[in-house]
Amino acid sequence: MLLQLKVKNFALIKDIQIDFSSGLNIITGQTGSGKSLIISALHLLMGKRNDHAQNASNSKSIVEGVFKSNNKLNLILKDFDLDQDDEIIIRKEISSSGKSRSFVNDTPVKTETLKLLSLELIQMNGQHLISDISSNHFKFSFIDSFIPDQKLLYDYSEAYKEYAKFRKHYEELNNRSEKLKEQKDFLEYQFNELQESDLDNKDEEVLKKEFDTISNQELINKRIKEVDDLFSSENGILDLLRRANISLGDFSQSFSSLTTHSEKLNSIFLDLEDLIHEINLDFPVKEPDYQRHQEIEEILNNLNFLLKKFNVVTVDDLLIKKNQLLQELKQIEDISERLVEAKIKMDNWELKCTELASNIHVLRMKHVNIICDEMNKLLAVLSMKHAKFKIEIIKSDILNEFGLDSIDLLISVNNAPEFYPIKKFSSGGELSRIALAMKSLSSIKGSVPIIVFDEIDSGVSGKVATEVGKLLRKISSRSQVINITHLPQVAAMGNIHFNVEKMDDGQNVKTLIKKLDKDSRIQVLAKMLGGDKTGKAALFNAQELLN
């Protein structure tokens, strides 16, 4: 239960402390007095964001709640390595810049920790509850609160998360596979085109050199013959050098000072002889190979075509591109294998989910009639005895986060045999009573120790309001109830009563909250009954309500 709530420098609240009790805690106050700030403060402790303006003083806002702990909550605290005790102190601090920090038992925690704790600690039911009554979450939470085996529900929830994860993974792989398959033929065509070009054995520069040589073969032959004639013919360069070399060599035998010059001349002769020999080897005189010339031309044309097609510069770039295409083709093969593996895992989790969901369906069907009977009894008490409540559960073969079932909440009015969706054929006041009756039934299971109602009783009055108050009182015998109300009949049912006022001292406007004693309570109830002018009749009626 919530033992104490402290709020400081939060919107219009300067500094308040509320000491709650077990049972039914009533909060009243005129519209705009600041009752919603109490709910907002609780929302902060539950890990929700701050939607209110910063306090005018720009001081740090502090919201602190002291809660009574239990074994389940202590296990959660242990999982987060937080101190466990008989009490849990949750604190939220918001700086003037809007940055917030969260603490549990004076240890800093993440907002997600507050959210997880709040699931086991407190249940908030605002005016949105009426609009939520047709939501799947509301309907399934209501039905499933009657299933004794809550572990079965937990096991399904965890299994469905795994199934959904692998289904998403499979769908992503499948979509990617389909896209790759669409590209496969084109990728294979490009790869084969590069593969057939035998790029590993193609040196563009060597080929260009060979092509130029064949293209100029006749000119080369002519020039080589000219050079060869100059060097090798009678009275050519080599012949003349040979004679000079012999003459100088013979003469150097008589004059030793010429020996060095004779050796140099001999070296020049030998070098020139080697040179002409190498020229003839490198550029032999031969007929042009026009067939080879055509082959090289085709190869170079193909290379140029590929370079332009793939928008690259060199043959090495084409080889890199070929390797990239090969890797993409391998990915298509790999993704097919991964797709098979993903489908196996998805199918396994689907099978497990289907088995668990079928067991849950049986349990839901087992409790439906009992729930409907109890609901109809409560609706009769809430002046809806001519209405009949019905739950329709339809099992399908398609899994969802709640199992294989779809649920419709139906209502029959004026004892008519036809049943229609609740949201369509019920007024706001009727929806409030139906929602409250559902909350009353589900609270029997004691799912959370604290239940907060924010004007859930809107749209009702008179005798119905009294019955609503009695029902809230009944719920409070099992869980602590904090109820904000505008109805005096409901307020009179509280074990403890707080009243919220907005005070204006001429300089500042601030929200105050006061725990009412019996006399103050009579005055507040009288105002709720008759307005600001509380006559004897209003005071008497207020006294009667309390009695």
PDB file of N, CA and C in Angstrom, residues 168-256:
ATOM      1  N   LYS A 168       9.711 -12.134 -37.225  1.00  0.00           N
ATOM      2  CA  LYS A 168      10.215 -10.898 -37.812  1.00  0.00           C
ATOM      3  C   LYS A 168      11.528 -11.154 -38.546  1.00  0.00           C
ATOM      4  N   HIS A 169      12.411 -11.962 -37.903  1.00  0.00           N
ATOM      5  CA  HIS A 169      13.700 -12.289 -38.514  1.00  0.00           C
ATOM      6  C   HIS A 169      13.488 -13.049 -39.819  1.00  0.00           C
ATOM      7  N   TYR A 170      12.554 -14.007 -39.800  1.00  0.00           N
ATOM      8  CA  TYR A 170      12.267 -14.795 -40.992  1.00  0.00           C
ATOM      9  C   TYR A 170      11.705 -13.902 -42.102  1.00  0.00           C
ATOM     10  N   GLU A 171      10.783 -13.025 -41.748  1.00  0.00           N
ATOM     11  CA  GLU A 171      10.170 -12.148 -42.753  1.00  0.00           C
ATOM     12  C   GLU A 171      11.198 -11.204 -43.359  1.00  0.00           C
ATOM     13  N   GLU A 172      12.104 -10.694 -42.511  1.00  0.00           N
ATOM     14  CA  GLU A 172      13.149  -9.809 -43.023  1.00  0.00           C
ATOM     15  C   GLU A 172      14.073 -10.561 -43.982  1.00  0.00           C
ATOM     16  N   LEU A 173      14.455 -11.797 -43.577  1.00  0.00           N
ATOM     17  CA  LEU A 173      15.307 -12.610 -44.445  1.00  0.00           C
ATOM     18  C   LEU A 173      14.587 -12.956 -45.741  1.00  0.00           C
ATOM     19  N   ASN A 174      13.307 -13.275 -45.621  1.00  0.00           N
ATOM     20  CA  ASN A 174      12.525 -13.665 -46.796  1.00  0.00           C
ATOM     21  C   ASN A 174      12.407 -12.490 -47.772  1.00  0.00           C
ATOM     22  N   ASN A 175      12.133 -11.305 -47.228  1.00  0.00           N
ATOM     23  CA  ASN A 175      12.040 -10.113 -48.082  1.00  0.00           C
ATOM     24  C   ASN A 175      13.375  -9.831 -48.766  1.00  0.00           C
ATOM     25  N   ARG A 176      14.431  -9.975 -47.986  1.00  0.00           N
ATOM     26  CA  ARG A 176      15.762  -9.750 -48.552  1.00  0.00           C
ATOM     27  C   ARG A 176      16.087 -10.807 -49.605  1.00  0.00           C
ATOM     28  N   SER A 177      15.686 -12.056 -49.320  1.00  0.00           N
ATOM     29  CA  SER A 177      15.920 -13.147 -50.264  1.00  0.00           C
ATOM     30  C   SER A 177      15.186 -12.906 -51.572  1.00  0.00           C
ATOM     31  N   GLU A 178      13.936 -12.447 -51.479  1.00  0.00           N
ATOM     32  CA  GLU A 178      13.141 -12.185 -52.686  1.00  0.00           C
ATOM     33  C   GLU A 178      13.782 -11.075 -53.527  1.00  0.00           C
ATOM     34  N   LYS A 179      14.270 -10.050 -52.851  1.00  0.00           N
ATOM     35  CA  LYS A 179      14.929  -8.959 -53.584  1.00  0.00           C
ATOM     36  C   LYS A 179      16.209  -9.443 -54.256  1.00  0.00           C
ATOM     37  N   LEU A 180      16.966 -10.291 -53.520  1.00  0.00           N
ATOM     38  CA  LEU A 180      18.203 -10.810 -54.085  1.00  0.00           C
ATOM     39  C   LEU A 180      17.932 -11.765 -55.244  1.00  0.00           C
ATOM     40  N   LYS A 181      16.845 -12.535 -55.111  1.00  0.00           N
ATOM     41  CA  LYS A 181      16.493 -13.453 -56.189  1.00  0.00           C
ATOM     42  C   LYS A 181      16.152 -12.685 -57.463  1.00  0.00           C
ATOM     43  N   GLU A 182      15.504 -11.542 -57.288  1.00  0.00           N
ATOM     44  CA  GLU A 182      15.182 -10.707 -58.444  1.00  0.00           C
ATOM     45  C   GLU A 182      16.463 -10.217 -59.125  1.00  0.00           C
ATOM     46  N   GLN A 183      17.518 -10.066 -58.350  1.00  0.00           N
ATOM     47  CA  GLN A 183      18.787  -9.581 -58.889  1.00  0.00           C
ATOM     48  C   GLN A 183      19.704 -10.721 -59.334  1.00  0.00           C
ATOM     49  N   LYS A 184      19.360 -11.947 -58.962  1.00  0.00           N
ATOM     50  CA  LYS A 184      20.278 -13.068 -59.158  1.00  0.00           C
ATOM     51  C   LYS A 184      20.663 -13.249 -60.623  1.00  0.00           C
ATOM     52  N   ASP A 185      19.678 -13.275 -61.528  1.00  0.00           N
ATOM     53  CA  ASP A 185      19.974 -13.484 -62.946  1.00  0.00           C
ATOM     54  C   ASP A 185      20.914 -12.404 -63.475  1.00  0.00           C
ATOM     55  N   PHE A 186      20.642 -11.171 -63.085  1.00  0.00           N
ATOM     56  CA  PHE A 186      21.480 -10.073 -63.542  1.00  0.00           C
ATOM     57  C   PHE A 186      22.890 -10.184 -62.969  1.00  0.00           C
ATOM     58  N   LEU A 187      22.973 -10.533 -61.663  1.00  0.00           N
ATOM     59  CA  LEU A 187      24.284 -10.685 -61.026  1.00  0.00           C
ATOM     60  C   LEU A 187      25.067 -11.819 -61.669  1.00  0.00           C
ATOM     61  N   GLU A 188      24.396 -12.928 -61.960  1.00  0.00           N
ATOM     62  CA  GLU A 188      25.060 -14.059 -62.603  1.00  0.00           C
ATOM     63  C   GLU A 188      25.545 -13.679 -64.006  1.00  0.00           C
ATOM     64  N   TYR A 189      24.719 -12.931 -64.734  1.00  0.00           N
ATOM     65  CA  TYR A 189      25.102 -12.494 -66.086  1.00  0.00           C
ATOM     66  C   TYR A 189      26.366 -11.628 -66.032  1.00  0.00           C
ATOM     67  N   GLN A 190      26.383 -10.692 -65.078  1.00  0.00           N
ATOM     68  CA  GLN A 190      27.554  -9.818 -64.948  1.00  0.00           C
ATOM     69  C   GLN A 190      28.793 -10.615 -64.553  1.00  0.00           C
ATOM     70  N   PHE A 191      28.611 -11.534 -63.595  1.00  0.00           N
ATOM     71  CA  PHE A 191      29.751 -12.336 -63.133  1.00  0.00           C
ATOM     72  C   PHE A 191      30.286 -13.191 -64.275  1.00  0.00           C
ATOM     73  N   ASN A 192      29.404 -13.871 -65.003  1.00  0.00           N
ATOM     74  CA  ASN A 192      29.836 -14.729 -66.119  1.00  0.00           C
ATOM     75  C   ASN A 192      30.543 -13.922 -67.201  1.00  0.00           C
ATOM     76  N   GLU A 193      30.052 -12.714 -67.422  1.00  0.00           N
ATOM     77  CA  GLU A 193      30.665 -11.838 -68.407  1.00  0.00           C
ATOM     78  C   GLU A 193      32.114 -11.544 -68.040  1.00  0.00           C
ATOM     79  N   LEU A 194      32.360 -11.280 -66.755  1.00  0.00           N
ATOM     80  CA  LEU A 194      33.727 -11.016 -66.289  1.00  0.00           C
ATOM     81  C   LEU A 194      34.542 -12.297 -66.231  1.00  0.00           C
ATOM     82  N   GLN A 195      33.890 -13.381 -65.836  1.00  0.00           N
ATOM     83  CA  GLN A 195      34.578 -14.660 -65.727  1.00  0.00           C
ATOM     84  C   GLN A 195      35.061 -15.137 -67.106  1.00  0.00           C
ATOM     85  N   GLU A 196      34.206 -15.021 -68.108  1.00  0.00           N
ATOM     86  CA  GLU A 196      34.551 -15.475 -69.462  1.00  0.00           C
ATOM     87  C   GLU A 196      35.626 -14.597 -70.096  1.00  0.00           C
ATOM     88  N   SER A 197      35.798 -13.411 -69.579  1.00  0.00           N
ATOM     89  CA  SER A 197      36.826 -12.517 -70.126  1.00  0.00           C
ATOM     90  C   SER A 197      38.224 -12.887 -69.665  1.00  0.00           C
ATOM     91  N   ASP A 198      38.324 -13.869 -68.759  1.00  0.00           N
ATOM     92  CA  ASP A 198      39.622 -14.387 -68.295  1.00  0.00           C
ATOM     93  C   ASP A 198      40.544 -13.244 -67.862  1.00  0.00           C
ATOM     94  N   LEU A 199      40.018 -12.420 -66.977  1.00  0.00           N
ATOM     95  CA  LEU A 199      40.746 -11.208 -66.575  1.00  0.00           C
ATOM     96  C   LEU A 199      42.044 -11.497 -65.847  1.00  0.00           C
ATOM     97  N   ASP A 200      42.120 -12.670 -65.195  1.00  0.00           N
ATOM     98  CA  ASP A 200      43.332 -12.998 -64.439  1.00  0.00           C
ATOM     99  C   ASP A 200      44.547 -13.101 -65.356  1.00  0.00           C
ATOM    100  N   ASN A 201      44.319 -13.406 -66.629  1.00  0.00           N
ATOM    101  CA  ASN A 201      45.423 -13.584 -67.578  1.00  0.00           C
ATOM    102  C   ASN A 201      45.504 -12.441 -68.583  1.00  0.00           C
ATOM    103  N   LYS A 202      44.941 -11.321 -68.231  1.00  0.00           N
ATOM    104  CA  LYS A 202      44.942 -10.171 -69.138  1.00  0.00           C
ATOM    105  C   LYS A 202      45.715  -9.014 -68.504  1.00  0.00           C
ATOM    106  N   ASP A 203      46.858  -8.664 -69.188  1.00  0.00           N
ATOM    107  CA  ASP A 203      47.627  -7.485 -68.773  1.00  0.00           C
ATOM    108  C   ASP A 203      47.424  -6.437 -69.861  1.00  0.00           C
ATOM    109  N   GLU A 204      46.633  -5.443 -69.541  1.00  0.00           N
ATOM    110  CA  GLU A 204      46.244  -4.459 -70.553  1.00  0.00           C
ATOM    111  C   GLU A 204      47.456  -3.779 -71.177  1.00  0.00           C
ATOM    112  N   GLU A 205      48.458  -3.439 -70.369  1.00  0.00           N
ATOM    113  CA  GLU A 205      49.628  -2.739 -70.889  1.00  0.00           C
ATOM    114  C   GLU A 205      50.428  -3.622 -71.843  1.00  0.00           C
ATOM    115  N   VAL A 206      50.603  -4.885 -71.487  1.00  0.00           N
ATOM    116  CA  VAL A 206      51.333  -5.825 -72.350  1.00  0.00           C
ATOM    117  C   VAL A 206      50.602  -6.009 -73.676  1.00  0.00           C
ATOM    118  N   LEU A 207      49.265  -6.126 -73.559  1.00  0.00           N
ATOM    119  CA  LEU A 207      48.465  -6.306 -74.767  1.00  0.00           C
ATOM    120  C   LEU A 207      48.555  -5.085 -75.688  1.00  0.00           C
ATOM    121  N   LYS A 208      48.482  -3.903 -75.099  1.00  0.00           N
ATOM    122  CA  LYS A 208      48.594  -2.684 -75.891  1.00  0.00           C
ATOM    123  C   LYS A 208      49.961  -2.610 -76.593  1.00  0.00           C
ATOM    124  N   LYS A 209      50.986  -3.018 -75.866  1.00  0.00           N
ATOM    125  CA  LYS A 209      52.341  -2.994 -76.443  1.00  0.00           C
ATOM    126  C   LYS A 209      52.443  -3.965 -77.614  1.00  0.00           C
ATOM    127  N   GLU A 210      51.898  -5.161 -77.433  1.00  0.00           N
ATOM    128  CA  GLU A 210      51.923  -6.154 -78.506  1.00  0.00           C
ATOM    129  C   GLU A 210      51.105  -5.667 -79.708  1.00  0.00           C
ATOM    130  N   PHE A 211      49.955  -5.059 -79.405  1.00  0.00           N
ATOM    131  CA  PHE A 211      49.089  -4.542 -80.471  1.00  0.00           C
ATOM    132  C   PHE A 211      49.813  -3.459 -81.283  1.00  0.00           C
ATOM    133  N   ASP A 212      50.498  -2.572 -80.581  1.00  0.00           N
ATOM    134  CA  ASP A 212      51.239  -1.505 -81.266  1.00  0.00           C
ATOM    135  C   ASP A 212      52.376  -2.085 -82.107  1.00  0.00           C
ATOM    136  N   THR A 213      53.008  -3.109 -81.581  1.00  0.00           N
ATOM    137  CA  THR A 213      54.124  -3.731 -82.325  1.00  0.00           C
ATOM    138  C   THR A 213      53.633  -4.335 -83.641  1.00  0.00           C
ATOM    139  N   ILE A 214      52.556  -5.109 -83.585  1.00  0.00           N
ATOM    140  CA  ILE A 214      52.024  -5.729 -84.808  1.00  0.00           C
ATOM    141  C   ILE A 214      51.525  -4.659 -85.767  1.00  0.00           C
ATOM    142  N   SER A 215      50.885  -3.623 -85.201  1.00  0.00           N
ATOM    143  CA  SER A 215      50.367  -2.547 -86.055  1.00  0.00           C
ATOM    144  C   SER A 215      51.484  -1.859 -86.832  1.00  0.00           C
ATOM    145  N   ASN A 216      52.693  -1.823 -86.244  1.00  0.00           N
ATOM    146  CA  ASN A 216      53.812  -1.108 -86.871  1.00  0.00           C
ATOM    147  C   ASN A 216      54.884  -2.079 -87.374  1.00  0.00           C
ATOM    148  N   GLN A 217      54.500  -3.350 -87.596  1.00  0.00           N
ATOM    149  CA  GLN A 217      55.485  -4.378 -87.947  1.00  0.00           C
ATOM    150  C   GLN A 217      56.235  -4.048 -89.242  1.00  0.00           C
ATOM    151  N   GLU A 218      55.563  -3.576 -90.289  1.00  0.00           N
ATOM    152  CA  GLU A 218      56.214  -3.269 -91.553  1.00  0.00           C
ATOM    153  C   GLU A 218      57.215  -2.134 -91.393  1.00  0.00           C
ATOM    154  N   LEU A 219      56.844  -1.096 -90.636  1.00  0.00           N
ATOM    155  CA  LEU A 219      57.759   0.009 -90.371  1.00  0.00           C
ATOM    156  C   LEU A 219      58.943  -0.463 -89.548  1.00  0.00           C
ATOM    157  N   ILE A 220      58.656  -1.327 -88.551  1.00  0.00           N
ATOM    158  CA  ILE A 220      59.733  -1.879 -87.706  1.00  0.00           C
ATOM    159  C   ILE A 220      60.690  -2.677 -88.592  1.00  0.00           C
ATOM    160  N   ASN A 221      60.137  -3.521 -89.492  1.00  0.00           N
ATOM    161  CA  ASN A 221      60.981  -4.329 -90.371  1.00  0.00           C
ATOM    162  C   ASN A 221      61.916  -3.425 -91.196  1.00  0.00           C
ATOM    163  N   LYS A 222      61.326  -2.357 -91.740  1.00  0.00           N
ATOM    164  CA  LYS A 222      62.099  -1.440 -92.572  1.00  0.00           C
ATOM    165  C   LYS A 222      63.236  -0.800 -91.780  1.00  0.00           C
ATOM    166  N   ARG A 223      62.911  -0.296 -90.569  1.00  0.00           N
ATOM    167  CA  ARG A 223      63.912   0.395 -89.753  1.00  0.00           C
ATOM    168  C   ARG A 223      64.988  -0.573 -89.269  1.00  0.00           C
ATOM    169  N   ILE A 224      64.568  -1.777 -88.896  1.00  0.00           N
ATOM    170  CA  ILE A 224      65.532  -2.759 -88.402  1.00  0.00           C
ATOM    171  C   ILE A 224      66.489  -3.160 -89.515  1.00  0.00           C
ATOM    172  N   LYS A 225      65.940  -3.316 -90.738  1.00  0.00           N
ATOM    173  CA  LYS A 225      66.792  -3.676 -91.877  1.00  0.00           C
ATOM    174  C   LYS A 225      67.793  -2.557 -92.163  1.00  0.00           C
ATOM    175  N   GLU A 226      67.295  -1.306 -92.052  1.00  0.00           N
ATOM    176  CA  GLU A 226      68.190  -0.174 -92.260  1.00  0.00           C
ATOM    177  C   GLU A 226      69.310  -0.176 -91.226  1.00  0.00           C
ATOM    178  N   VAL A 227      68.945  -0.360 -89.978  1.00  0.00           N
ATOM    179  CA  VAL A 227      69.951  -0.379 -88.899  1.00  0.00           C
ATOM    180  C   VAL A 227      70.896  -1.557 -89.086  1.00  0.00           C
ATOM    181  N   ASP A 228      70.327  -2.715 -89.440  1.00  0.00           N
ATOM    182  CA  ASP A 228      71.151  -3.914 -89.610  1.00  0.00           C
ATOM    183  C   ASP A 228      72.142  -3.724 -90.763  1.00  0.00           C
ATOM    184  N   ASP A 229      71.662  -3.096 -91.842  1.00  0.00           N
ATOM    185  CA  ASP A 229      72.562  -2.837 -92.970  1.00  0.00           C
ATOM    186  C   ASP A 229      73.685  -1.902 -92.561  1.00  0.00           C
ATOM    187  N   LEU A 230      73.354  -0.881 -91.822  1.00  0.00           N
ATOM    188  CA  LEU A 230      74.370   0.077 -91.370  1.00  0.00           C
ATOM    189  C   LEU A 230      75.412  -0.588 -90.486  1.00  0.00           C
ATOM    190  N   PHE A 231      74.982  -1.535 -89.683  1.00  0.00           N
ATOM    191  CA  PHE A 231      75.891  -2.181 -88.730  1.00  0.00           C
ATOM    192  C   PHE A 231      76.608  -3.379 -89.365  1.00  0.00           C
ATOM    193  N   SER A 232      75.883  -4.182 -90.096  1.00  0.00           N
ATOM    194  CA  SER A 232      76.403  -5.516 -90.444  1.00  0.00           C
ATOM    195  C   SER A 232      76.892  -5.659 -91.895  1.00  0.00           C
ATOM    196  N   SER A 233      76.581  -4.708 -92.761  1.00  0.00           N
ATOM    197  CA  SER A 233      76.982  -4.849 -94.166  1.00  0.00           C
ATOM    198  C   SER A 233      78.494  -4.627 -94.323  1.00  0.00           C
ATOM    199  N   GLU A 234      79.008  -4.994 -95.530  1.00  0.00           N
ATOM    200  CA  GLU A 234      80.423  -4.759 -95.814  1.00  0.00           C
ATOM    201  C   GLU A 234      80.673  -3.256 -95.784  1.00  0.00           C
ATOM    202  N   ASN A 235      81.747  -2.897 -95.081  1.00  0.00           N
ATOM    203  CA  ASN A 235      82.076  -1.500 -94.823  1.00  0.00           C
ATOM    204  C   ASN A 235      81.046  -0.820 -93.913  1.00  0.00           C
ATOM    205  N   GLY A 236      80.240  -1.671 -93.180  1.00  0.00           N
ATOM    206  CA  GLY A 236      79.304  -1.129 -92.211  1.00  0.00           C
ATOM    207  C   GLY A 236      80.018  -0.777 -90.907  1.00  0.00           C
ATOM    208  N   ILE A 237      79.239  -0.338 -89.930  1.00  0.00           N
ATOM    209  CA  ILE A 237      79.833   0.147 -88.665  1.00  0.00           C
ATOM    210  C   ILE A 237      80.653  -0.934 -87.992  1.00  0.00           C
ATOM    211  N   LEU A 238      80.115  -2.162 -87.903  1.00  0.00           N
ATOM    212  CA  LEU A 238      80.828  -3.239 -87.218  1.00  0.00           C
ATOM    213  C   LEU A 238      82.087  -3.646 -88.004  1.00  0.00           C
ATOM    214  N   ASP A 239      81.978  -3.647 -89.310  1.00  0.00           N
ATOM    215  CA  ASP A 239      83.122  -4.030 -90.140  1.00  0.00           C
ATOM    216  C   ASP A 239      84.247  -3.016 -89.982  1.00  0.00           C
ATOM    217  N   LEU A 240      83.898  -1.732 -90.030  1.00  0.00           N
ATOM    218  CA  LEU A 240      84.901  -0.687 -89.870  1.00  0.00           C
ATOM    219  C   LEU A 240      85.515  -0.705 -88.469  1.00  0.00           C
ATOM    220  N   LEU A 241      84.661  -0.907 -87.456  1.00  0.00           N
ATOM    221  CA  LEU A 241      85.184  -0.964 -86.080  1.00  0.00           C
ATOM    222  C   LEU A 241      86.086  -2.181 -85.887  1.00  0.00           C
ATOM    223  N   ARG A 242      85.735  -3.276 -86.543  1.00  0.00           N
ATOM    224  CA  ARG A 242      86.568  -4.483 -86.416  1.00  0.00           C
ATOM    225  C   ARG A 242      87.968  -4.217 -86.970  1.00  0.00           C
ATOM    226  N   ARG A 243      87.978  -3.553 -88.121  1.00  0.00           N
ATOM    227  CA  ARG A 243      89.287  -3.247 -88.732  1.00  0.00           C
ATOM    228  C   ARG A 243      90.089  -2.290 -87.844  1.00  0.00           C
ATOM    229  N   ALA A 244      89.406  -1.269 -87.373  1.00  0.00           N
ATOM    230  CA  ALA A 244      90.104  -0.294 -86.509  1.00  0.00           C
ATOM    231  C   ALA A 244      90.603  -0.965 -85.247  1.00  0.00           C
ATOM    232  N   ASN A 245      89.810  -1.852 -84.717  1.00  0.00           N
ATOM    233  CA  ASN A 245      90.164  -2.556 -83.476  1.00  0.00           C
ATOM    234  C   ASN A 245      91.404  -3.411 -83.704  1.00  0.00           C
ATOM    235  N   ILE A 246      91.451  -4.089 -84.866  1.00  0.00           N
ATOM    236  CA  ILE A 246      92.602  -4.948 -85.163  1.00  0.00           C
ATOM    237  C   ILE A 246      93.857  -4.095 -85.359  1.00  0.00           C
ATOM    238  N   SER A 247      93.696  -3.005 -86.100  1.00  0.00           N
ATOM    239  CA  SER A 247      94.844  -2.142 -86.397  1.00  0.00           C
ATOM    240  C   SER A 247      95.412  -1.526 -85.120  1.00  0.00           C
ATOM    241  N   LEU A 248      94.517  -0.986 -84.287  1.00  0.00           N
ATOM    242  CA  LEU A 248      94.968  -0.352 -83.032  1.00  0.00           C
ATOM    243  C   LEU A 248      95.544  -1.384 -82.084  1.00  0.00           C
ATOM    244  N   GLY A 249      94.979  -2.578 -82.095  1.00  0.00           N
ATOM    245  CA  GLY A 249      95.513  -3.634 -81.222  1.00  0.00           C
ATOM    246  C   GLY A 249      96.905  -4.028 -81.626  1.00  0.00           C
ATOM    247  N   ASP A 250      97.140  -4.151 -82.961  1.00  0.00           N
ATOM    248  CA  ASP A 250      98.482  -4.498 -83.410  1.00  0.00           C
ATOM    249  C   ASP A 250      99.474  -3.389 -83.064  1.00  0.00           C
ATOM    250  N   PHE A 251      99.012  -2.123 -83.246  1.00  0.00           N
ATOM    251  CA  PHE A 251      99.900  -0.998 -83.010  1.00  0.00           C
ATOM    252  C   PHE A 251     100.214  -0.845 -81.509  1.00  0.00           C
ATOM    253  N   SER A 252      99.264  -1.210 -80.651  1.00  0.00           N
ATOM    254  CA  SER A 252      99.472  -1.047 -79.198  1.00  0.00           C
ATOM    255  C   SER A 252     100.488  -2.022 -78.653  1.00  0.00           C
ATOM    256  N   GLN A 253     100.788  -3.061 -79.459  1.00  0.00           N
ATOM    257  CA  GLN A 253     101.793  -4.007 -78.993  1.00  0.00           C
ATOM    258  C   GLN A 253     103.181  -3.371 -79.018  1.00  0.00           C
ATOM    259  N   SER A 254     103.322  -2.373 -79.956  1.00  0.00           N
ATOM    260  CA  SER A 254     104.600  -1.661 -80.041  1.00  0.00           C
ATOM    261  C   SER A 254     104.621  -0.447 -79.110  1.00  0.00           C
ATOM    262  N   PHE A 255     103.452   0.109 -78.908  1.00  0.00           N
ATOM    263  CA  PHE A 255     103.351   1.288 -78.027  1.00  0.00           C
ATOM    264  C   PHE A 255     102.365   0.982 -76.899  1.00  0.00           C
ATOM    265  N   SER A 256     102.916   0.617 -75.774  1.00  0.00           N
ATOM    266  CA  SER A 256     102.073   0.169 -74.648  1.00  0.00           C
ATOM    267  C   SER A 256     101.124   1.263 -74.154  1.00  0.00           C
TER     268      SER A 256
END
